[in-house]
């Protein structure tokens, strides 16, 4: 029987199927961080259980860490306590722990791929919804809750019903100034934030085939924002070239064996999806969001839609615009911006900083803008320095911070103040996501850079001519 | 973690007729710093419930004594966003045992089922009926009957069937969780792991 990429990976990991219930699915790799794991370890302790396969779990601290002065003790006692708990729990159970200050420390979904923990055909989970990022490698990767973190620690399995399958094809090529982030925001704006709930998505078509691994990670990362469990892209030469030689990828004979297997990981020509969408890549513009969920996005040159034109209740829509301080029919171009944030597991990789640098080079940060440049990991940070991007940033009046989730969820001190507008390369524009009362406009690193140097929402293509 | 067994719940309900209620609203990130599962109910809907100086916002439904009960009724796509189980913990800790909506985000729904909060998905029409009934009479009671998988507006007798897998239903009715199950099949898991390519 013909099957999809998703079927192949999922089915090969089903330990047993429970009639009228979920599948018991074996998990190859488990990433943990300080925020969603402590209660899971507490659960193990109460039950008197040890971690079954400690070598399959990797711990990094990222959500709650400061992005300046990381060499100093963490000031917030609650945050410090979570970091200590992660360290102690990892030590007790023999789990690799990349804590604050460790050379391999960084955002969980950035370091996983960097060290080759993320591999095609693997099942990967983490107590963070953007685990979908790892799907870029042809892995099944998704976010789980703390009870499930405890399950994976205890048994290396989770229990979930098999999701339905969706394929999203993007044909053609992307236009000038259009990035993977725009592709993702475009798709979410079409499907809405619940359009893919209950599905696992495969992205296919020329646009994805031509995309770099980092771009694919950005797209898969945002799968969750349309409600999907996760998203994946069939591994190809681009994938294999990226992972080859990384610390945790197979070497020598094991590599050849893995390659033989990985090359079988594609959807059969006659496989059937429960739902399928096709869009034309050339129709996508640089995108920006104007509301309080990631589905509320438009091409940057467009006006904020009228309530009648959007799905969902008018009351919800008005509440959202009211929070943002925007009105129906207004243009986004020219809106003043107070903060710019480049970083997160969505756009905190080297290509994102290169894109940002391409626009700020030879220009200067706008007076009215506070900018936070936060690399996703120490590797990204080191590359920024090596490639001379740091010099470009410094000359343009920007400061580089240290790796972490930072203003993506504002658990540390990187909070956007109430009422302020932030153009942000992260993944969520929910009310208060970036700090109580903060107003977030999600966009690509190019749009963020254009805002950072002009102090307002600006079409980056204007600055790229 | 042990939770109350769920069979039949009869209670008035608290209405929250907003769509796309995300987990950042249910519990903002800055309240996720605990290392124990305690006290999350205090910060349920924190920023909708309290002003920045900590005073309650009079117009938010949880601050309105007219509405009470163990059932929360929310708009479509309830629980979207983050995987934080803390959102489900906050709902449970506050005292809710069931959430009713016409559509739930996946991870939130799974988290609820894992900790003993029953997500009840009803048709958009029935959801409207519930909101209207509560609006007309805040004391109106809902009955959620898990064994029969039925939700009923007691005043009028209108009711609807809801879906739940037989496995999860069994768990909720007995207060079991998945780890109990997985512990029992450990040898099978270990055997399975040996033949995996990765
Ligand atoms: S950067 Fe944001 S979305 Fe990504 S792991 Fe950190 S908090 Fe989660």
XYZ file of C-alpha atoms in Angstrom, chain A residues 2-463:
462
model
C 1.325 3.440 -0.782
C 2.058 5.681 2.125
C 3.124 9.195 2.938
C 6.390 10.304 4.478
C 4.492 10.813 7.715
C 3.011 7.286 7.618
C 6.432 5.760 7.075
C 8.003 7.428 10.076
C 4.999 7.148 12.389
C 4.145 3.521 11.578
C 7.729 2.387 12.092
C 7.594 3.770 15.636
C 4.302 2.284 16.804
C 5.008 -0.139 19.633
C 1.357 -1.082 19.899
C -2.026 0.201 18.871
C -4.759 0.356 21.491
C -8.240 -0.428 20.140
C -10.439 2.635 20.570
C -7.468 4.578 21.828
C -4.085 5.997 20.995
C -0.950 4.465 19.533
C 1.998 3.845 21.817
C 4.729 5.640 19.885
C 8.435 5.196 20.542
C 10.410 8.435 20.755
C 13.966 8.495 19.418
C 15.041 11.861 20.775
C 13.711 13.907 23.639
C 14.739 17.483 24.305
C 14.005 19.078 27.659
C 14.362 22.562 29.109
C 13.979 24.181 32.509
C 10.347 25.285 32.341
C 8.302 22.234 31.373
C 10.449 19.478 32.888
C 10.680 20.001 36.701
C 7.174 18.738 37.448
C 7.800 15.709 35.209
C 10.900 14.778 37.218
C 8.929 15.300 40.399
C 6.366 12.852 39.055
C 9.076 10.249 38.416
C 10.368 10.733 41.904
C 6.920 10.267 43.440
C 6.462 7.057 41.489
C 9.997 5.898 42.184
C 10.878 5.545 38.484
C 14.258 6.101 36.792
C 14.646 7.506 33.279
C 14.530 4.529 30.925
C 16.939 5.729 28.212
C 18.851 8.768 29.532
C 21.055 8.868 26.424
C 17.999 9.689 24.308
C 17.219 12.869 26.261
C 19.101 16.170 25.972
C 18.702 19.129 28.309
C 19.344 22.782 27.566
C 18.366 25.920 29.461
C 16.838 28.597 27.273
C 13.349 29.829 28.155
C 14.181 31.551 31.353
C 17.770 32.666 30.932
C 19.130 36.217 30.793
C 20.590 37.418 27.479
C 23.180 39.710 29.014
C 25.846 38.989 31.615
C 25.319 35.232 31.498
C 28.488 34.769 33.529
C 26.800 36.310 36.568
C 24.445 34.402 38.876
C 20.842 34.587 37.649
C 19.193 37.363 39.662
C 15.579 36.169 39.677
C 15.384 33.488 42.387
C 12.543 31.598 40.693
C 14.402 31.413 37.394
C 17.607 30.427 39.157
C 15.679 27.700 40.925
C 14.372 26.247 37.660
C 17.863 26.254 36.172
C 19.208 24.478 39.217
C 16.422 21.917 39.080
C 17.254 21.125 35.442
C 20.890 20.675 36.288
C 20.199 18.498 39.322
C 17.584 16.355 37.567
C 19.869 15.828 34.569
C 22.763 14.856 36.811
C 20.633 12.473 38.837
C 19.396 10.634 35.757
C 22.543 10.812 33.625
C 21.153 13.182 30.976
C 23.441 15.483 28.924
C 22.909 18.940 30.300
C 23.861 22.064 28.379
C 23.166 24.707 30.993
C 23.719 28.419 30.972
C 27.329 29.165 30.129
C 27.902 25.752 28.507
C 29.384 26.015 25.031
C 26.474 24.034 23.557
C 23.784 26.026 25.336
C 21.118 27.693 23.222
C 17.483 27.501 22.199
C 16.447 23.874 22.199
C 15.252 23.887 18.572
C 18.374 25.635 17.382
C 20.959 23.434 19.097
C 19.231 20.122 18.280
C 19.865 20.473 14.544
C 23.259 22.147 15.059
C 24.655 19.106 16.834
C 22.991 16.552 14.591
C 20.575 15.299 17.254
C 17.852 16.024 14.739
C 17.854 13.403 11.988
C 15.552 12.236 9.192
C 13.068 9.544 10.099
C 13.385 10.183 13.826
C 10.583 10.837 16.276
C 11.429 13.890 18.378
C 9.459 15.514 21.167
C 9.979 18.360 23.611
C 7.794 20.213 26.062
C 7.589 23.164 23.713
C 5.121 23.523 20.884
C 7.727 24.710 18.352
C 9.371 21.311 18.408
C 7.763 21.129 14.961
C 10.964 22.900 13.799
C 12.795 19.568 13.562
C 10.319 18.371 10.940
C 12.472 20.247 8.433
C 14.723 17.168 8.399
C 11.965 14.684 7.618
C 11.515 13.854 11.295
C 8.204 13.625 13.110
C 8.626 16.283 15.746
C 6.030 17.869 17.966
C 5.442 19.612 21.261
C 4.094 17.792 24.293
C 2.772 18.642 27.727
C 4.534 17.956 31.004
C 2.617 14.720 31.694
C 3.957 13.484 28.378
C 7.479 14.634 29.233
C 7.161 12.411 32.267
C 5.925 9.546 30.067
C 8.876 9.848 27.721
C 11.346 9.992 30.595
C 9.715 6.922 32.144
C 9.128 4.829 29.051
C 10.534 6.607 25.950
C 6.989 6.486 24.576
C 3.991 8.723 24.278
C 0.391 7.721 23.716
C -1.369 9.611 20.984
C -3.873 8.893 18.259
C -2.361 9.098 14.785
C -3.144 12.532 13.317
C -4.725 13.033 9.896
C -2.499 13.999 6.995
C -2.354 17.259 5.089
C -0.077 18.333 2.269
C 0.643 21.958 1.457
C 2.198 22.481 -1.962
C 3.787 25.739 -2.939
C 4.584 25.915 -6.600
C 6.644 28.425 -8.552
C 9.326 30.620 -7.044
C 9.429 33.278 -4.367
C 9.650 36.924 -5.319
C 12.319 39.459 -4.400
C 12.538 40.098 -0.647
C 10.245 37.168 0.184
C 11.625 34.786 2.810
C 10.588 31.448 4.384
C 8.997 33.377 7.260
C 6.728 35.107 4.757
C 5.806 31.750 3.244
C 4.802 30.463 6.674
C 2.856 33.593 7.665
C 1.145 33.493 4.277
C 0.036 29.884 4.762
C -1.229 30.578 8.287
C -3.154 33.621 7.067
C -4.885 31.382 4.514
C -5.595 28.439 6.826
C -6.224 30.423 10.055
C -4.823 29.425 13.445
C -7.041 26.354 13.630
C -7.020 25.332 9.972
C -4.656 22.418 10.445
C -5.744 21.258 13.901
C -5.782 17.478 14.010
C -3.378 17.202 11.070
C 0.263 16.567 10.498
C 1.468 18.607 7.539
C 3.901 17.757 4.776
C 5.263 20.731 2.859
C 6.025 19.982 -0.771
C 6.719 21.715 -4.041
C 9.469 23.659 -5.709
C 9.598 26.463 -3.166
C 10.506 24.018 -0.395
C 12.832 21.974 -2.564
C 14.828 25.124 -3.258
C 14.779 26.295 0.347
C 17.815 26.045 2.646
C 17.640 23.912 5.790
C 17.369 27.004 7.934
C 14.468 28.261 5.839
C 12.758 24.876 6.108
C 13.194 25.027 9.866
C 11.472 28.423 9.952
C 8.515 27.066 7.997
C 8.160 23.842 9.992
C 8.577 25.813 13.215
C 5.422 27.780 12.453
C 3.283 24.706 11.622
C 1.884 24.757 15.126
C 0.533 28.277 14.554
C -2.134 26.910 12.209
C -2.997 24.276 14.777
C -1.042 21.433 13.139
C 0.637 18.866 15.342
C 3.729 19.389 13.256
C 5.063 19.817 9.761
C 7.711 17.967 7.807
C 9.662 18.093 4.590
C 11.100 15.039 2.829
C 14.869 14.794 3.310
C 16.982 15.409 0.211
C 20.558 16.351 -0.715
C 20.149 19.696 1.061
C 19.248 17.815 4.241
C 22.035 15.262 3.995
C 24.656 17.934 3.291
C 23.509 19.860 6.332
C 23.674 17.000 8.797
C 26.803 15.268 7.585
C 29.690 15.428 10.031
C 27.789 16.863 12.969
C 28.558 15.557 16.416
C 25.614 13.202 16.870
C 25.125 12.095 13.262
C 26.274 8.610 12.289
C 29.783 8.230 10.894
C 31.452 5.804 8.453
C 29.530 2.640 7.799
C 26.699 3.748 10.057
C 26.321 6.840 7.881
C 25.991 4.764 4.699
C 23.414 2.575 6.359
C 21.495 5.582 7.603
C 21.631 7.195 4.161
C 20.190 4.082 2.529
C 17.284 4.304 4.950
C 16.842 8.070 4.777
C 16.594 7.973 1.014
C 13.418 5.896 1.286
C 11.748 8.629 3.296
C 9.439 10.234 0.794
C 5.747 10.178 0.064
C 4.806 7.588 -2.554
C 3.506 9.100 -5.793
C -0.010 7.733 -5.340
C -0.326 8.264 -1.587
C -3.467 10.055 -0.485
C -3.760 12.934 1.996
C -6.853 13.750 4.017
C -6.516 17.336 2.888
C -4.375 19.122 0.360
C -3.728 22.782 -0.478
C -1.758 24.331 -3.302
C -0.556 27.919 -3.449
C 1.499 29.838 -5.975
C 4.783 31.038 -4.447
C 4.982 34.060 -6.726
C 1.843 35.483 -5.080
C 3.495 35.800 -1.683
C 4.624 39.237 -0.490
C 6.704 40.102 2.566
C 4.164 39.572 5.353
C 3.330 41.304 8.613
C 0.715 40.593 11.287
C -1.668 43.248 12.572
C -3.643 41.307 15.202
C -3.290 39.012 18.191
C -2.876 35.646 16.548
C -0.428 34.551 13.846
C -3.277 33.997 11.368
C -3.929 37.736 11.325
C -1.261 38.480 8.758
C -1.279 40.378 5.458
C 1.087 41.352 2.673
C 2.975 44.357 3.961
C 1.547 46.659 1.276
C -2.049 45.725 2.134
C -4.529 47.386 4.472
C -5.940 45.834 7.651
C -9.021 43.884 6.513
C -12.570 44.736 7.534
C -14.220 42.480 10.090
C -16.597 41.134 7.431
C -13.662 39.845 5.396
C -12.205 37.672 8.146
C -13.346 34.385 9.577
C -14.397 34.259 13.218
C -16.638 36.474 15.261
C -16.729 40.249 14.880
C -16.447 40.690 18.650
C -13.217 38.681 18.787
C -11.824 40.642 15.847
C -12.663 43.990 17.380
C -11.170 42.978 20.718
C -7.991 42.085 18.904
C -7.690 45.336 16.907
C -8.584 47.280 19.996
C -5.717 45.647 21.886
C -3.360 46.484 19.037
C -4.643 50.068 18.771
C -5.354 49.539 15.061
C -8.429 50.106 12.912
C -10.018 48.322 9.998
C -8.880 49.603 6.614
C -5.648 51.225 7.849
C -2.352 50.699 6.048
C 0.418 48.868 7.907
C 3.175 50.728 6.079
C 4.275 53.743 8.080
C 3.047 52.536 11.489
C 5.548 53.642 14.142
C 7.646 50.941 15.812
C 9.219 51.113 19.284
C 11.028 47.781 19.525
C 12.610 45.342 17.112
C 13.377 41.773 18.152
C 15.371 39.412 15.986
C 15.845 35.975 17.443
C 13.884 32.898 18.670
C 13.737 29.371 17.316
C 11.834 30.776 14.338
C 14.417 33.291 13.109
C 17.458 33.186 15.372
C 19.858 31.379 13.020
C 22.780 32.682 11.035
C 20.868 33.193 7.777
C 18.419 35.388 9.678
C 21.216 37.581 10.984
C 22.744 37.742 7.509
C 19.396 38.941 6.148
C 19.118 41.508 8.937
C 22.664 42.691 8.243
C 22.017 43.020 4.516
C 19.606 45.865 5.231
C 21.156 47.598 8.234
C 24.597 47.673 6.583
C 25.612 51.265 5.986
C 22.460 52.558 7.686
C 21.758 53.470 11.275
C 19.320 52.283 13.895
C 16.373 54.667 14.146
C 16.421 56.875 17.251
C 12.995 55.775 18.436
C 13.756 52.059 18.226
C 15.097 49.769 20.939
C 16.536 46.706 19.216
C 17.261 43.309 20.693
C 19.444 41.043 18.588
C 19.481 37.623 20.201
C 21.269 34.683 18.556
C 19.689 31.246 18.931
C 22.891 29.605 20.156
C 26.603 30.085 20.786
C 27.335 28.682 17.334
C 25.151 31.378 15.775
C 26.781 33.981 18.005
C 30.244 32.844 16.947
C 29.341 32.924 13.265
C 27.939 36.435 13.592
C 31.348 37.502 14.844
C 33.367 35.432 12.346
C 31.455 36.648 9.337
C 31.876 40.300 10.273
C 28.171 40.811 10.900
C 28.873 42.068 14.386
C 30.935 44.921 12.938
C 28.057 45.838 10.660
C 25.660 45.807 13.609
C 27.965 47.842 15.815
C 28.536 50.464 13.135
C 24.790 50.730 12.636
C 24.245 51.261 16.370
C 23.063 47.778 17.355
C 24.183 45.614 20.263
C 24.322 41.811 20.146
C 22.946 39.933 23.141
C 23.624 36.376 24.343
C 21.658 33.265 23.267
C 18.219 32.380 24.652
C 14.489 32.557 23.989
C 14.436 36.129 25.229
C 11.537 38.312 24.102
C 9.898 35.427 22.254
C 8.023 34.642 25.439
C 9.454 37.271 27.778
C 9.980 35.002 30.759
C 13.261 36.718 31.480
C 13.811 40.486 31.670
C 13.464 41.016 27.909
C 9.917 42.322 28.049
C 8.316 44.780 25.644
C 6.600 47.455 27.791
C 2.806 47.824 27.811
C 1.381 49.615 24.799
C 4.627 49.536 22.825
C 4.882 48.143 19.305
C 7.471 45.506 18.503
C 8.332 44.135 15.098
C 9.386 40.663 16.032
C 10.840 37.721 14.130
C 9.431 35.279 16.684
C 6.297 33.202 16.337
C 3.490 34.535 18.494
C 1.697 37.851 18.692
C -0.761 36.855 21.402
C -1.849 39.496 23.889
C 0.980 40.048 26.333
C 3.174 37.359 24.783
C 6.201 39.658 24.754
C 5.368 41.275 28.092
C 2.092 42.419 29.672
C 0.343 44.848 27.323
C 2.959 44.466 24.572
C 1.867 44.698 20.923
C 3.633 42.392 18.521
C 3.917 42.563 14.739
C 5.345 39.287 13.456
C 7.555 39.536 10.405
C 10.707 38.298 8.676
C 14.234 39.433 9.552
C 14.182 41.681 6.462
C 11.007 43.447 7.582
C 12.445 43.680 11.106
C 15.622 45.256 9.750
C 13.664 47.742 7.652
C 11.695 48.735 10.762
C 14.838 48.981 12.850
C 16.487 51.533 10.555
C 13.403 53.560 9.632
C 11.547 53.453 12.955
C 8.319 52.432 11.256
C 6.794 49.598 9.275
C 8.596 49.720 5.941
C 8.591 47.476 2.907
C 12.105 45.998 2.958
C 12.144 45.855 -0.830
C 12.356 49.650 -0.818
C 15.709 49.375 0.953
